[in-house]
Coordinates of C-alpha atoms in Angstrom, one line a residue:
Chain A
M1 CA 60.1 131.5 160.6
S2 CA 57.5 129.6 158.6
R3 CA 58.0 128.7 155.0
L4 CA 55.9 130.1 152.2
D5 CA 53.4 127.6 150.9
V6 CA 54.4 126.1 147.6
R7 CA 51.1 125.2 146.0
K8 CA 50.5 123.1 142.9
T9 CA 48.9 124.6 139.8
Y10 CA 46.3 122.2 138.5
K11 CA 46.5 122.3 134.8
L12 CA 45.2 120.5 131.7
Y13 CA 47.0 117.6 130.1
I14 CA 47.1 117.9 126.3
G15 CA 49.6 116.2 124.0
G16 CA 51.9 115.2 126.8
A17 CA 52.1 118.8 128.1
F18 CA 50.4 120.7 130.9
P19 CA 48.9 123.9 129.5
R20 CA 46.6 126.2 131.3
S21 CA 43.2 126.7 129.6
E22 CA 43.4 128.9 126.5
S23 CA 40.4 130.7 128.0
G24 CA 42.4 131.7 131.1
R25 CA 39.5 130.6 133.3
V26 CA 39.7 128.6 136.5
L27 CA 37.2 126.9 138.7
P28 CA 37.5 126.4 142.5
A29 CA 37.9 122.8 143.8
T30 CA 36.3 122.6 147.2
D31 CA 36.4 120.0 149.9
A32 CA 33.4 118.4 151.6
D33 CA 32.9 121.6 153.8
G34 CA 32.9 123.9 150.8
E35 CA 36.4 125.1 151.6
V36 CA 38.4 126.1 148.5
L37 CA 41.4 123.7 148.3
A38 CA 42.8 124.8 144.9
R39 CA 41.7 126.2 141.6
V40 CA 41.7 124.0 138.5
A41 CA 41.8 125.0 134.8
H42 CA 38.3 125.6 133.4
G43 CA 38.8 123.8 130.1
S44 CA 37.0 125.4 127.1
R45 CA 35.8 124.0 123.8
K46 CA 39.0 125.2 122.2
D47 CA 41.0 123.2 124.7
L48 CA 38.8 120.3 123.7
R49 CA 39.5 120.9 120.0
D50 CA 43.3 121.0 120.7
A51 CA 43.0 117.8 122.8
V52 CA 41.3 116.0 119.9
V53 CA 44.0 117.1 117.5
A54 CA 46.7 115.7 119.9
A55 CA 44.7 112.5 120.4
R56 CA 44.4 112.0 116.6
G57 CA 48.1 112.7 116.1
A58 CA 49.0 110.0 118.7
Q59 CA 46.5 107.4 117.7
S60 CA 48.3 105.5 114.8
G61 CA 51.5 105.3 116.8
W62 CA 49.8 103.9 119.9
A63 CA 47.7 101.4 117.9
G64 CA 50.8 100.5 115.9
R65 CA 52.7 99.3 119.0
T66 CA 52.7 95.7 119.7
A67 CA 49.9 94.5 122.0
Y68 CA 52.6 93.3 124.5
N69 CA 54.2 96.7 124.6
R70 CA 50.9 98.5 125.2
G71 CA 50.4 96.2 128.1
Q72 CA 53.8 97.1 129.5
V73 CA 53.2 100.8 129.2
L74 CA 49.8 100.4 130.9
Y75 CA 51.3 98.4 133.7
R76 CA 53.9 101.2 134.1
I77 CA 50.9 103.5 134.9
A78 CA 50.1 101.3 137.8
E79 CA 53.7 101.5 139.0
M80 CA 53.6 105.3 138.9
V81 CA 50.3 105.5 140.7
E82 CA 51.6 103.1 143.4
D83 CA 54.6 105.4 143.7
R84 CA 52.3 108.3 144.5
R85 CA 50.0 106.2 146.7
G86 CA 50.4 108.5 149.7
T87 CA 49.5 111.6 147.6
F88 CA 46.4 110.0 146.2
V89 CA 45.2 108.8 149.6
E90 CA 45.8 112.2 151.1
Q91 CA 44.0 114.0 148.3
L92 CA 41.0 111.7 148.3
G93 CA 40.9 112.1 152.1
A94 CA 40.6 115.9 151.7
D95 CA 37.2 115.2 150.3
G96 CA 36.0 114.2 153.7
R97 CA 36.6 110.5 153.3
D98 CA 38.2 108.4 156.0
E99 CA 41.7 107.1 155.4
A100 CA 40.8 103.5 155.1
D101 CA 38.1 104.3 152.5
A102 CA 40.6 106.4 150.5
E103 CA 43.2 103.7 150.7
A104 CA 40.8 101.1 149.5
E105 CA 39.9 103.3 146.4
V106 CA 43.6 103.8 145.5
D107 CA 44.3 100.1 145.9
A108 CA 41.4 99.1 143.8
S109 CA 42.4 101.7 141.1
I110 CA 46.0 100.3 140.9
D111 CA 44.7 96.8 140.7
R112 CA 42.3 97.7 138.0
I113 CA 45.1 99.3 135.9
V114 CA 47.1 96.1 136.3
W115 CA 44.0 94.0 135.3
Y116 CA 43.4 96.0 132.1
A117 CA 47.2 96.1 131.3
G118 CA 47.0 92.3 131.3
W119 CA 44.3 92.3 128.7
A120 CA 46.3 94.2 126.1
D121 CA 47.8 91.1 124.5
K122 CA 44.8 88.9 125.3
F123 CA 41.6 90.6 124.3
A124 CA 42.1 89.9 120.6
Q125 CA 42.2 86.1 121.4
V126 CA 38.9 86.4 123.3
L127 CA 37.1 88.9 121.1
G128 CA 38.5 87.7 117.8
N129 CA 37.6 84.4 116.0
L130 CA 38.3 81.9 113.3
N131 CA 35.0 81.8 111.6
P132 CA 33.7 78.6 110.0
V133 CA 33.1 79.1 106.3
A134 CA 32.1 76.9 103.4
G135 CA 35.3 76.9 101.4
P136 CA 39.0 76.3 101.6
Y137 CA 39.7 79.5 103.4
F138 CA 40.7 80.8 106.8
N139 CA 38.2 83.5 107.8
I140 CA 39.6 85.5 110.6
S141 CA 38.0 88.3 112.6
A142 CA 40.2 90.5 114.7
P143 CA 39.3 93.5 116.8
E144 CA 41.1 96.8 116.1
A145 CA 41.0 100.2 117.8
S146 CA 38.2 102.5 116.8
G147 CA 40.4 105.6 116.9
V148 CA 39.9 108.7 119.2
V149 CA 37.5 108.1 122.0
G150 CA 35.9 110.7 124.3
V151 CA 35.4 109.8 127.9
V152 CA 33.4 111.6 130.6
A153 CA 34.7 110.3 133.8
P154 CA 32.1 109.6 136.6
G155 CA 31.8 112.2 139.3
E156 CA 32.3 109.5 142.0
P157 CA 34.5 107.6 142.7
P158 CA 37.0 110.1 141.4
L159 CA 40.1 107.9 140.8
L160 CA 38.5 104.4 140.4
G161 CA 35.8 105.8 138.1
L162 CA 38.5 107.5 135.9
V163 CA 40.6 104.4 135.7
S164 CA 37.6 102.2 135.0
T165 CA 36.5 104.3 132.1
L166 CA 39.9 105.3 130.6
L167 CA 41.9 102.0 130.7
P168 CA 39.6 99.8 128.6
V169 CA 39.6 102.6 126.0
L170 CA 43.5 102.5 125.8
V171 CA 43.9 98.7 125.8
P172 CA 43.1 98.1 122.1
G173 CA 45.1 101.2 120.9
N174 CA 42.5 104.0 121.1
T175 CA 43.6 107.4 122.3
A176 CA 41.4 109.3 124.7
V177 CA 40.1 112.8 125.4
V178 CA 38.8 112.7 129.0
V179 CA 36.6 115.2 130.8
A180 CA 37.5 114.8 134.5
S181 CA 35.0 114.6 137.4
E182 CA 33.6 118.0 137.9
R183 CA 32.9 117.3 141.6
W184 CA 36.5 116.2 142.4
P185 CA 39.0 117.1 139.6
L186 CA 42.2 117.3 141.7
T187 CA 42.8 113.5 141.7
A188 CA 42.4 113.4 138.0
V189 CA 45.1 116.1 137.5
T190 CA 47.4 114.2 139.8
F191 CA 46.7 111.1 137.8
T192 CA 47.9 112.8 134.6
E193 CA 51.1 113.7 136.4
A194 CA 51.6 109.9 136.9
L195 CA 50.8 109.3 133.2
A196 CA 53.4 111.8 132.2
T197 CA 56.1 109.9 134.1
A198 CA 54.9 106.5 132.9
D199 CA 55.9 105.7 129.3
V200 CA 52.5 106.7 127.9
P201 CA 53.3 108.7 124.7
G202 CA 52.1 112.3 124.6
G203 CA 48.6 112.6 123.2
V204 CA 47.5 109.1 124.0
V205 CA 45.6 110.5 127.1
N206 CA 44.4 114.1 127.1
L207 CA 42.5 115.3 130.2
L208 CA 40.4 118.4 130.6
T209 CA 39.1 119.7 133.9
G210 CA 36.0 121.9 133.6
Q211 CA 32.3 121.4 133.2
P212 CA 31.0 118.3 131.3
A213 CA 27.8 120.2 130.5
E214 CA 29.8 122.8 128.6
L215 CA 32.3 120.4 126.9
L216 CA 30.2 117.3 126.1
P217 CA 28.1 118.8 123.3
F218 CA 31.3 119.7 121.4
L219 CA 32.9 116.3 122.2
A220 CA 29.8 114.4 121.2
S221 CA 29.4 116.2 117.9
H222 CA 33.1 116.3 116.9
M223 CA 33.4 114.6 113.5
D224 CA 37.0 113.5 114.2
V225 CA 36.0 111.5 117.4
N226 CA 35.1 107.9 116.8
G227 CA 33.7 106.8 120.2
L228 CA 32.2 108.2 123.3
D229 CA 32.0 106.7 126.8
I230 CA 29.4 108.7 128.8
S231 CA 28.7 106.1 131.3
G232 CA 30.0 108.5 133.9
A233 CA 28.1 111.5 132.7
D234 CA 25.2 113.2 134.4
P235 CA 22.1 111.3 133.2
G236 CA 20.6 114.6 132.1
L237 CA 23.4 115.1 129.5
V238 CA 23.1 111.6 127.9
T239 CA 20.3 111.9 125.4
A240 CA 21.6 115.1 123.8
A241 CA 25.1 113.6 123.6
Q242 CA 23.7 110.4 122.0
Q243 CA 21.9 112.5 119.4
A244 CA 25.0 114.7 118.7
A245 CA 27.1 111.5 118.4
A246 CA 24.9 110.2 115.6
G247 CA 26.4 112.8 113.2
N248 CA 29.4 110.5 112.4
V249 CA 27.9 107.3 113.9
K250 CA 30.2 107.2 116.9
R251 CA 30.2 104.2 119.1
V252 CA 28.5 105.3 122.3
L253 CA 28.7 103.6 125.7
A254 CA 26.2 105.0 128.1
D255 CA 25.9 102.2 130.6
P256 CA 26.6 103.2 134.2
P257 CA 27.4 100.1 136.3
D258 CA 25.7 99.4 139.6
H259 CA 29.0 99.8 141.4
W260 CA 32.3 101.1 139.9
A261 CA 34.0 98.8 142.4
T262 CA 33.1 95.8 140.3
A263 CA 33.0 97.4 136.9
E264 CA 35.8 95.6 135.1
S265 CA 35.1 93.7 132.0
P266 CA 36.6 92.8 128.7
Y267 CA 33.4 93.9 127.1
R268 CA 34.3 97.5 128.0
I269 CA 37.4 97.0 125.8
A270 CA 35.2 95.4 123.0
Q271 CA 33.0 98.5 123.0
F272 CA 35.6 100.7 121.3
T273 CA 37.0 98.3 118.7
E274 CA 36.1 97.6 115.1
T275 CA 36.1 94.1 113.8
K276 CA 38.3 93.4 110.8
T277 CA 37.6 90.2 109.0
V278 CA 40.0 88.7 106.4
W279 CA 39.8 85.7 104.1
H280 CA 43.0 83.7 103.4
P281 CA 43.3 80.7 101.2
K282 CA 43.8 77.6 103.2
G283 CA 45.6 75.4 100.6
K284 CA 45.4 71.7 100.8
Chain B
M1 CA 52.0 164.9 99.7
S2 CA 53.1 164.7 96.1
T3 CA 52.2 161.8 93.9
P4 CA 55.1 159.4 93.2
A5 CA 56.8 160.0 89.9
V6 CA 56.3 157.2 87.4
V7 CA 59.8 156.3 86.3
D8 CA 61.7 153.4 84.8
P9 CA 63.8 152.3 87.8
L10 CA 66.5 151.0 85.5
V11 CA 67.9 153.2 82.8
S12 CA 68.4 151.6 79.4
P13 CA 70.6 150.0 78.4
V14 CA 70.7 147.7 81.5
T15 CA 74.3 147.3 82.5
P16 CA 75.9 145.6 85.5
A17 CA 76.6 149.1 86.8
A18 CA 73.0 150.2 86.4
I19 CA 71.8 147.2 88.3
R20 CA 74.4 147.7 91.0
A21 CA 73.2 151.3 91.4
F22 CA 69.6 150.3 91.4
L23 CA 70.0 147.5 94.0
G24 CA 72.3 149.8 96.0
S25 CA 69.5 152.2 96.4
V26 CA 67.3 149.5 98.0
P27 CA 67.3 150.1 101.8
S28 CA 68.3 147.3 104.1
V29 CA 65.7 145.5 106.3
D30 CA 65.4 146.0 110.1
E31 CA 65.0 142.3 111.0
V32 CA 63.8 143.0 114.6
A33 CA 61.2 145.5 113.4
V34 CA 59.9 142.9 110.9
H35 CA 59.5 140.3 113.6
A36 CA 57.8 142.8 115.9
R37 CA 55.4 144.0 113.2
V38 CA 54.5 140.5 112.2
G39 CA 54.0 139.5 115.8
S40 CA 51.7 142.4 116.6
L41 CA 49.6 141.8 113.5
A42 CA 49.2 138.1 114.5
T43 CA 47.0 138.9 117.5
R44 CA 43.9 140.1 115.6
S45 CA 40.9 138.0 116.3
I46 CA 38.7 137.5 113.2
K47 CA 35.4 135.8 114.0
K48 CA 32.0 134.7 112.7
A49 CA 30.9 136.6 109.6
S50 CA 34.3 138.2 109.1
K51 CA 36.0 134.9 109.4
R52 CA 33.6 133.4 106.8
S53 CA 34.3 136.2 104.4
A54 CA 38.1 135.8 105.0
I55 CA 37.7 132.0 104.4
D56 CA 35.9 132.7 101.1
L57 CA 38.5 135.2 100.0
A58 CA 41.3 132.8 100.9
I59 CA 39.7 130.1 98.9
R60 CA 39.3 132.4 95.9
M61 CA 43.0 133.3 96.3
T62 CA 44.3 129.7 96.4
D63 CA 46.5 128.3 93.7
L64 CA 45.7 124.6 94.4
T65 CA 49.0 122.9 93.8
T66 CA 50.4 119.5 93.0
L67 CA 54.1 119.4 92.1
E68 CA 55.2 115.8 92.6
G69 CA 57.2 113.5 90.3
M70 CA 54.4 111.0 90.7
D71 CA 51.6 113.3 89.4
T72 CA 49.4 111.4 86.9
P73 CA 46.8 112.8 84.5
G74 CA 44.2 111.3 86.7
K75 CA 45.4 113.0 89.8
V76 CA 45.7 116.4 88.1
K77 CA 42.1 116.1 86.7
Q78 CA 40.9 115.2 90.2
L79 CA 42.6 118.2 91.7
A80 CA 41.3 120.4 88.9
T81 CA 37.8 119.2 89.6
K82 CA 38.2 120.0 93.2
A83 CA 39.6 123.5 92.2
V84 CA 36.3 124.2 90.4
T85 CA 34.0 122.8 93.1
P86 CA 36.0 122.6 96.4
D87 CA 33.0 121.3 98.4
P88 CA 30.4 119.6 96.3
S89 CA 28.0 119.5 99.2
D90 CA 28.1 123.3 99.7
P91 CA 27.4 125.5 96.7
S92 CA 28.2 128.7 98.7
I93 CA 31.9 127.8 98.5
P94 CA 33.7 129.6 95.6
S95 CA 36.2 128.1 93.2
V96 CA 39.9 128.6 93.8
A97 CA 42.0 131.0 91.7
A98 CA 44.1 128.4 89.8
V99 CA 45.5 124.9 89.6
C100 CA 49.3 124.9 89.7
V101 CA 51.0 121.9 88.0
Y102 CA 54.1 120.9 86.0
P103 CA 54.1 121.9 82.3
A104 CA 53.6 118.2 81.3
R105 CA 50.3 118.2 83.2
V106 CA 48.9 121.5 81.9
R107 CA 46.6 119.9 79.2
D108 CA 45.1 117.6 81.8
A109 CA 44.1 120.6 84.0
V110 CA 42.9 122.7 81.1
E111 CA 40.6 119.9 80.0
V112 CA 38.8 120.2 83.3
V113 CA 38.8 123.9 84.1
A114 CA 38.1 125.2 80.6
G115 CA 35.3 127.7 80.8
T116 CA 35.0 127.7 84.6
G117 CA 37.1 130.8 85.3
V118 CA 39.7 128.8 87.2
R119 CA 43.1 129.4 85.7
V120 CA 45.9 127.0 85.1
A121 CA 49.4 127.9 86.4
A122 CA 52.5 126.0 85.4
V123 CA 55.8 126.0 87.0
A124 CA 58.5 126.4 84.4
T125 CA 62.2 127.4 83.8
Y126 CA 63.5 124.1 85.2
F127 CA 61.6 124.2 88.4
P128 CA 62.5 123.9 91.3
S129 CA 66.3 124.4 90.8
G130 CA 66.4 126.7 87.8
Q131 CA 69.8 125.2 87.0
A132 CA 69.5 124.7 83.3
P133 CA 70.7 126.6 80.2
L134 CA 68.5 129.6 79.3
D135 CA 67.2 128.1 76.0
V136 CA 66.0 125.0 77.9
K137 CA 64.2 127.2 80.4
L138 CA 62.5 129.3 77.7
A139 CA 61.5 126.2 75.8
D140 CA 60.0 124.9 79.1
T141 CA 58.1 128.1 79.4
R142 CA 56.8 128.2 75.8
A143 CA 55.7 124.6 76.0
A144 CA 53.6 125.3 79.1
V145 CA 52.0 128.4 77.5
E146 CA 51.3 126.5 74.3
A147 CA 49.6 123.7 76.3
G148 CA 47.2 126.4 77.7
A149 CA 48.8 127.7 80.9
D150 CA 47.4 131.1 81.9
E151 CA 50.1 131.8 84.4
I152 CA 53.8 130.8 84.5
D153 CA 55.6 130.4 87.9
M154 CA 59.3 130.7 87.1
V155 CA 62.3 130.3 89.4
I156 CA 65.2 132.7 89.5
D157 CA 68.8 131.4 89.3
R158 CA 69.7 131.7 93.0
G159 CA 73.3 130.6 92.2
A160 CA 73.7 133.6 89.9
F161 CA 72.1 135.9 92.5
H162 CA 74.6 134.8 95.2
T163 CA 77.6 135.2 93.0
G164 CA 76.6 138.7 92.3
D165 CA 75.6 138.1 88.7
H166 CA 72.4 140.1 89.1
L167 CA 72.3 141.0 85.4
K168 CA 71.9 137.3 84.5
V169 CA 69.0 137.0 86.9
Y170 CA 67.5 140.1 85.4
E171 CA 67.9 139.1 81.8
E172 CA 66.5 135.6 82.4
I173 CA 63.3 137.1 83.9
V174 CA 63.1 139.5 80.9
A175 CA 63.5 136.7 78.5
T176 CA 61.0 134.5 80.3
K177 CA 58.5 137.3 80.4
E178 CA 58.8 137.6 76.7
A179 CA 58.4 133.8 76.2
C180 CA 55.2 134.0 78.4
G181 CA 53.4 136.1 75.8
P182 CA 49.9 136.7 77.2
A183 CA 50.4 134.5 80.3
H184 CA 51.0 136.2 83.6
L185 CA 54.5 135.7 85.1
K186 CA 55.1 134.9 88.7
V187 CA 58.7 135.0 89.8
I188 CA 59.8 132.6 92.6
L189 CA 62.6 134.0 94.6
E190 CA 63.1 130.8 96.8
T191 CA 63.6 133.0 99.9
G192 CA 64.7 129.9 101.9
E193 CA 67.9 130.0 99.8
L194 CA 68.5 133.7 99.8
G195 CA 69.8 133.8 103.3
T196 CA 68.9 137.3 104.5
Y197 CA 65.9 139.7 104.4
D198 CA 68.2 142.2 102.6
N199 CA 68.7 139.7 99.8
V200 CA 64.9 139.0 99.7
R201 CA 64.2 142.7 99.3
R202 CA 66.8 143.2 96.6
A203 CA 65.7 140.1 94.7
S204 CA 62.1 141.4 94.9
M205 CA 63.0 144.7 93.5
L206 CA 65.1 143.1 90.7
A207 CA 62.2 140.7 89.8
M208 CA 59.7 143.5 89.6
A209 CA 62.0 145.8 87.6
A210 CA 62.5 142.9 85.1
G211 CA 58.7 142.6 84.5
A212 CA 57.3 140.2 87.1
D213 CA 53.5 140.4 87.4
F214 CA 53.7 138.6 90.7
I215 CA 56.6 137.8 93.1
K216 CA 56.4 134.5 94.9
T217 CA 58.3 133.3 98.0
S218 CA 59.1 129.7 97.4
T219 CA 58.9 126.5 95.4
G220 CA 57.7 124.5 98.4
K221 CA 60.6 122.2 97.9
V222 CA 63.0 124.0 100.3
V223 CA 62.6 124.6 104.0
P224 CA 61.9 127.2 105.2
A225 CA 59.2 128.0 102.6
A226 CA 56.8 131.0 103.1
T227 CA 57.0 132.7 106.4
R228 CA 55.0 135.8 107.4
E229 CA 58.2 137.7 108.0
V230 CA 59.5 137.1 104.5
T231 CA 56.1 137.9 103.1
L232 CA 56.1 141.2 104.9
V233 CA 59.5 142.1 103.5
M234 CA 58.2 141.3 100.0
L235 CA 55.0 143.2 100.5
E236 CA 57.0 146.3 101.5
A237 CA 59.1 145.9 98.4
I238 CA 55.9 145.8 96.4
R239 CA 54.8 149.0 98.1
D240 CA 58.2 150.7 97.5
F241 CA 58.1 149.6 93.8
N242 CA 54.6 151.0 93.5
A243 CA 55.7 154.3 94.9
L244 CA 58.7 154.3 92.6
T245 CA 57.0 153.4 89.3
G246 CA 53.2 153.3 89.9
S247 CA 53.2 149.5 88.9
V248 CA 50.9 147.3 90.8
I249 CA 52.6 143.9 91.4
G250 CA 51.0 140.8 93.0
M251 CA 52.3 138.6 95.8
K252 CA 52.2 134.9 96.3
P253 CA 53.4 133.2 99.5
A254 CA 53.7 129.5 98.9
G255 CA 54.7 126.4 100.9
G256 CA 54.0 125.7 104.5
I257 CA 50.6 127.5 104.8
R258 CA 48.3 124.8 106.0
T259 CA 45.7 126.3 108.4
T260 CA 42.9 128.8 108.2
K261 CA 44.5 130.7 111.1
D262 CA 47.7 131.0 109.1
A263 CA 45.9 132.2 106.0
I264 CA 44.0 134.8 107.9
K265 CA 47.2 136.1 109.4
Y266 CA 48.6 136.6 105.9
L267 CA 45.5 138.4 104.9
V268 CA 45.8 140.8 107.9
L269 CA 49.4 141.4 106.9
L270 CA 48.4 142.1 103.3
N271 CA 45.6 144.5 104.3
E272 CA 47.8 146.4 106.7
T273 CA 50.8 146.7 104.4
L274 CA 49.2 147.3 100.9
G275 CA 45.6 148.0 101.7
T276 CA 42.3 146.8 100.2
T277 CA 43.4 147.3 96.6
W278 CA 45.5 144.2 96.9
M279 CA 42.8 142.1 98.7
T280 CA 41.9 140.3 95.4
P281 CA 42.9 137.1 93.7
E282 CA 44.2 139.3 90.9
L283 CA 47.0 140.5 93.2
F284 CA 47.4 137.9 96.0
R285 CA 47.6 134.2 95.9
F286 CA 48.3 131.4 98.3
G287 CA 50.4 128.5 96.9
A288 CA 49.0 125.6 98.8
S289 CA 47.6 122.1 98.7
S290 CA 46.5 121.1 102.2
L291 CA 45.3 124.6 103.1
L292 CA 42.1 124.2 101.1
N293 CA 40.7 121.3 103.2
D294 CA 41.3 123.3 106.4
L295 CA 39.5 126.3 104.9
L296 CA 36.6 124.0 104.0
M297 CA 36.5 122.4 107.4
Q298 CA 36.4 125.8 109.1
A299 CA 33.6 127.0 106.8
R300 CA 31.6 123.9 107.7
W301 CA 32.3 124.4 111.4
L302 CA 31.0 127.9 111.1
A303 CA 27.9 126.6 109.3
E304 CA 27.2 123.6 111.5
G305 CA 28.6 124.4 114.9
R306 CA 30.4 121.1 115.2
Y307 CA 34.1 120.4 114.8
Q308 CA 35.1 118.7 111.6
G309 CA 37.3 115.7 110.8
P310 CA 39.4 115.2 107.7
D311 CA 37.6 111.9 106.9
Y312 CA 34.7 113.9 105.5
F313 CA 36.6 115.9 102.9
T314 CA 38.2 114.7 99.7
K315 CA 41.9 113.9 99.9
D316 CA 44.1 115.9 97.6

């Protein structure tokens, strides 16, 4: 007798929980041949609204952790993804990729998480400065998190693109509201399941599956979102998003790299920081 | 259907026996039915123009409140200014009903709201505990009225209520009402300390019989404060009292109401229990502080179509 299939329900990730979309809608996720593999939650603007509330609630706590501890937590994500390596390879393979290619993407993603985790207690030394001033003062500039950052993950590559856009946002203490790849959302949902078992506090990462064209206008115009990485968005959506983001002068990064495979840089971390400069008497 | 007889629910003179008989006639509350009723009324979807009109009504019903030991004249004046003009960038937003402060801060609020139609409410009678001799409570009340308070929010002596000394509770409300003079009297039951819905219903009837113009759930200093369930019980008591005497008494849930969604659910409850007569700031108030900013954010979201953040509204 054959067993019944036990299929996974692909849900949203908001505030550390896995809700369905409040709208009750779902979208089919298809493989390379157009075969329906699963149905994912079709996130709505109200899910987005809830995700921003969760991200805002988690932000001060995440930024308030020591840089070293944030690095440890981010490294733990790499451990959890490594633990699910087989699942990720199989899932990426279902998209018509050969196994070696899928394995290469998973390996590169894990390595990239580790790479950014290492920056958590180092970026301030590189991006900060002791400024020369004409007086008996220390004048120190230090980067601090911008706040809540919206991310539209690139359609391809599904895992490496997500990791490459999300991790630099988290490093300085921002929290994120991510719109997953529309083309291939399954891997992003599996990634949130890894996040939930890493030590990432609830609300630090919130991920919506659905249609970026539907969600991005509300994310870009949201007055309680401080930054927006739309490097992965469809180029047709970028201009309108930039205009909407001007309402509260969000920091916008719309800079798709030539290859996501090499797109790791401390300047992606710098993009979503604010520089605080303090003067301190030097004494004699 | 015959019109209800207008009667004095308590025969004079008021004796412990008369009060016992009166409270004994108050039916008990079906707790499960209250929860079911509140649950079913929470599913209404109020959108667009209806939502905007509900937001405006909720703003006009708000008693903008600050009751902290650290209240300064400056903070109260700032709050009173916000009460008059909640959103300076949007003239379509109405003023709130009242500013609610401690008696010592009444003059500061009056200075700002004089002539604007916004009233000043003061909590009195040794708020929030009510554990002081009656003459002290009455002096507290008179001082607030003399300072210019239009409304007095008094607390009942919950200790006396629990020990069965309902006459003391009754007489204190009567005495405070007299001390209020022209000022409206809201009676705070502090439902979070009354324990059961039966007690809430009895205390509501007692307060109304003693001359309350409004009955109010909570001080905001005790958890739980206002809930929709307790509000429904009190609204039904108001309805019963109206049927019994013809008096029209107001209701004020206070404490813990923070979002527009919440406020609209209360308005649905009010409309479905007492009808449109009560849908006015003269007969329904929200005791709140952080609620106002959420109402303003929702109004601007409706106007602009983009989600709002708290950084763009004044902090209370």
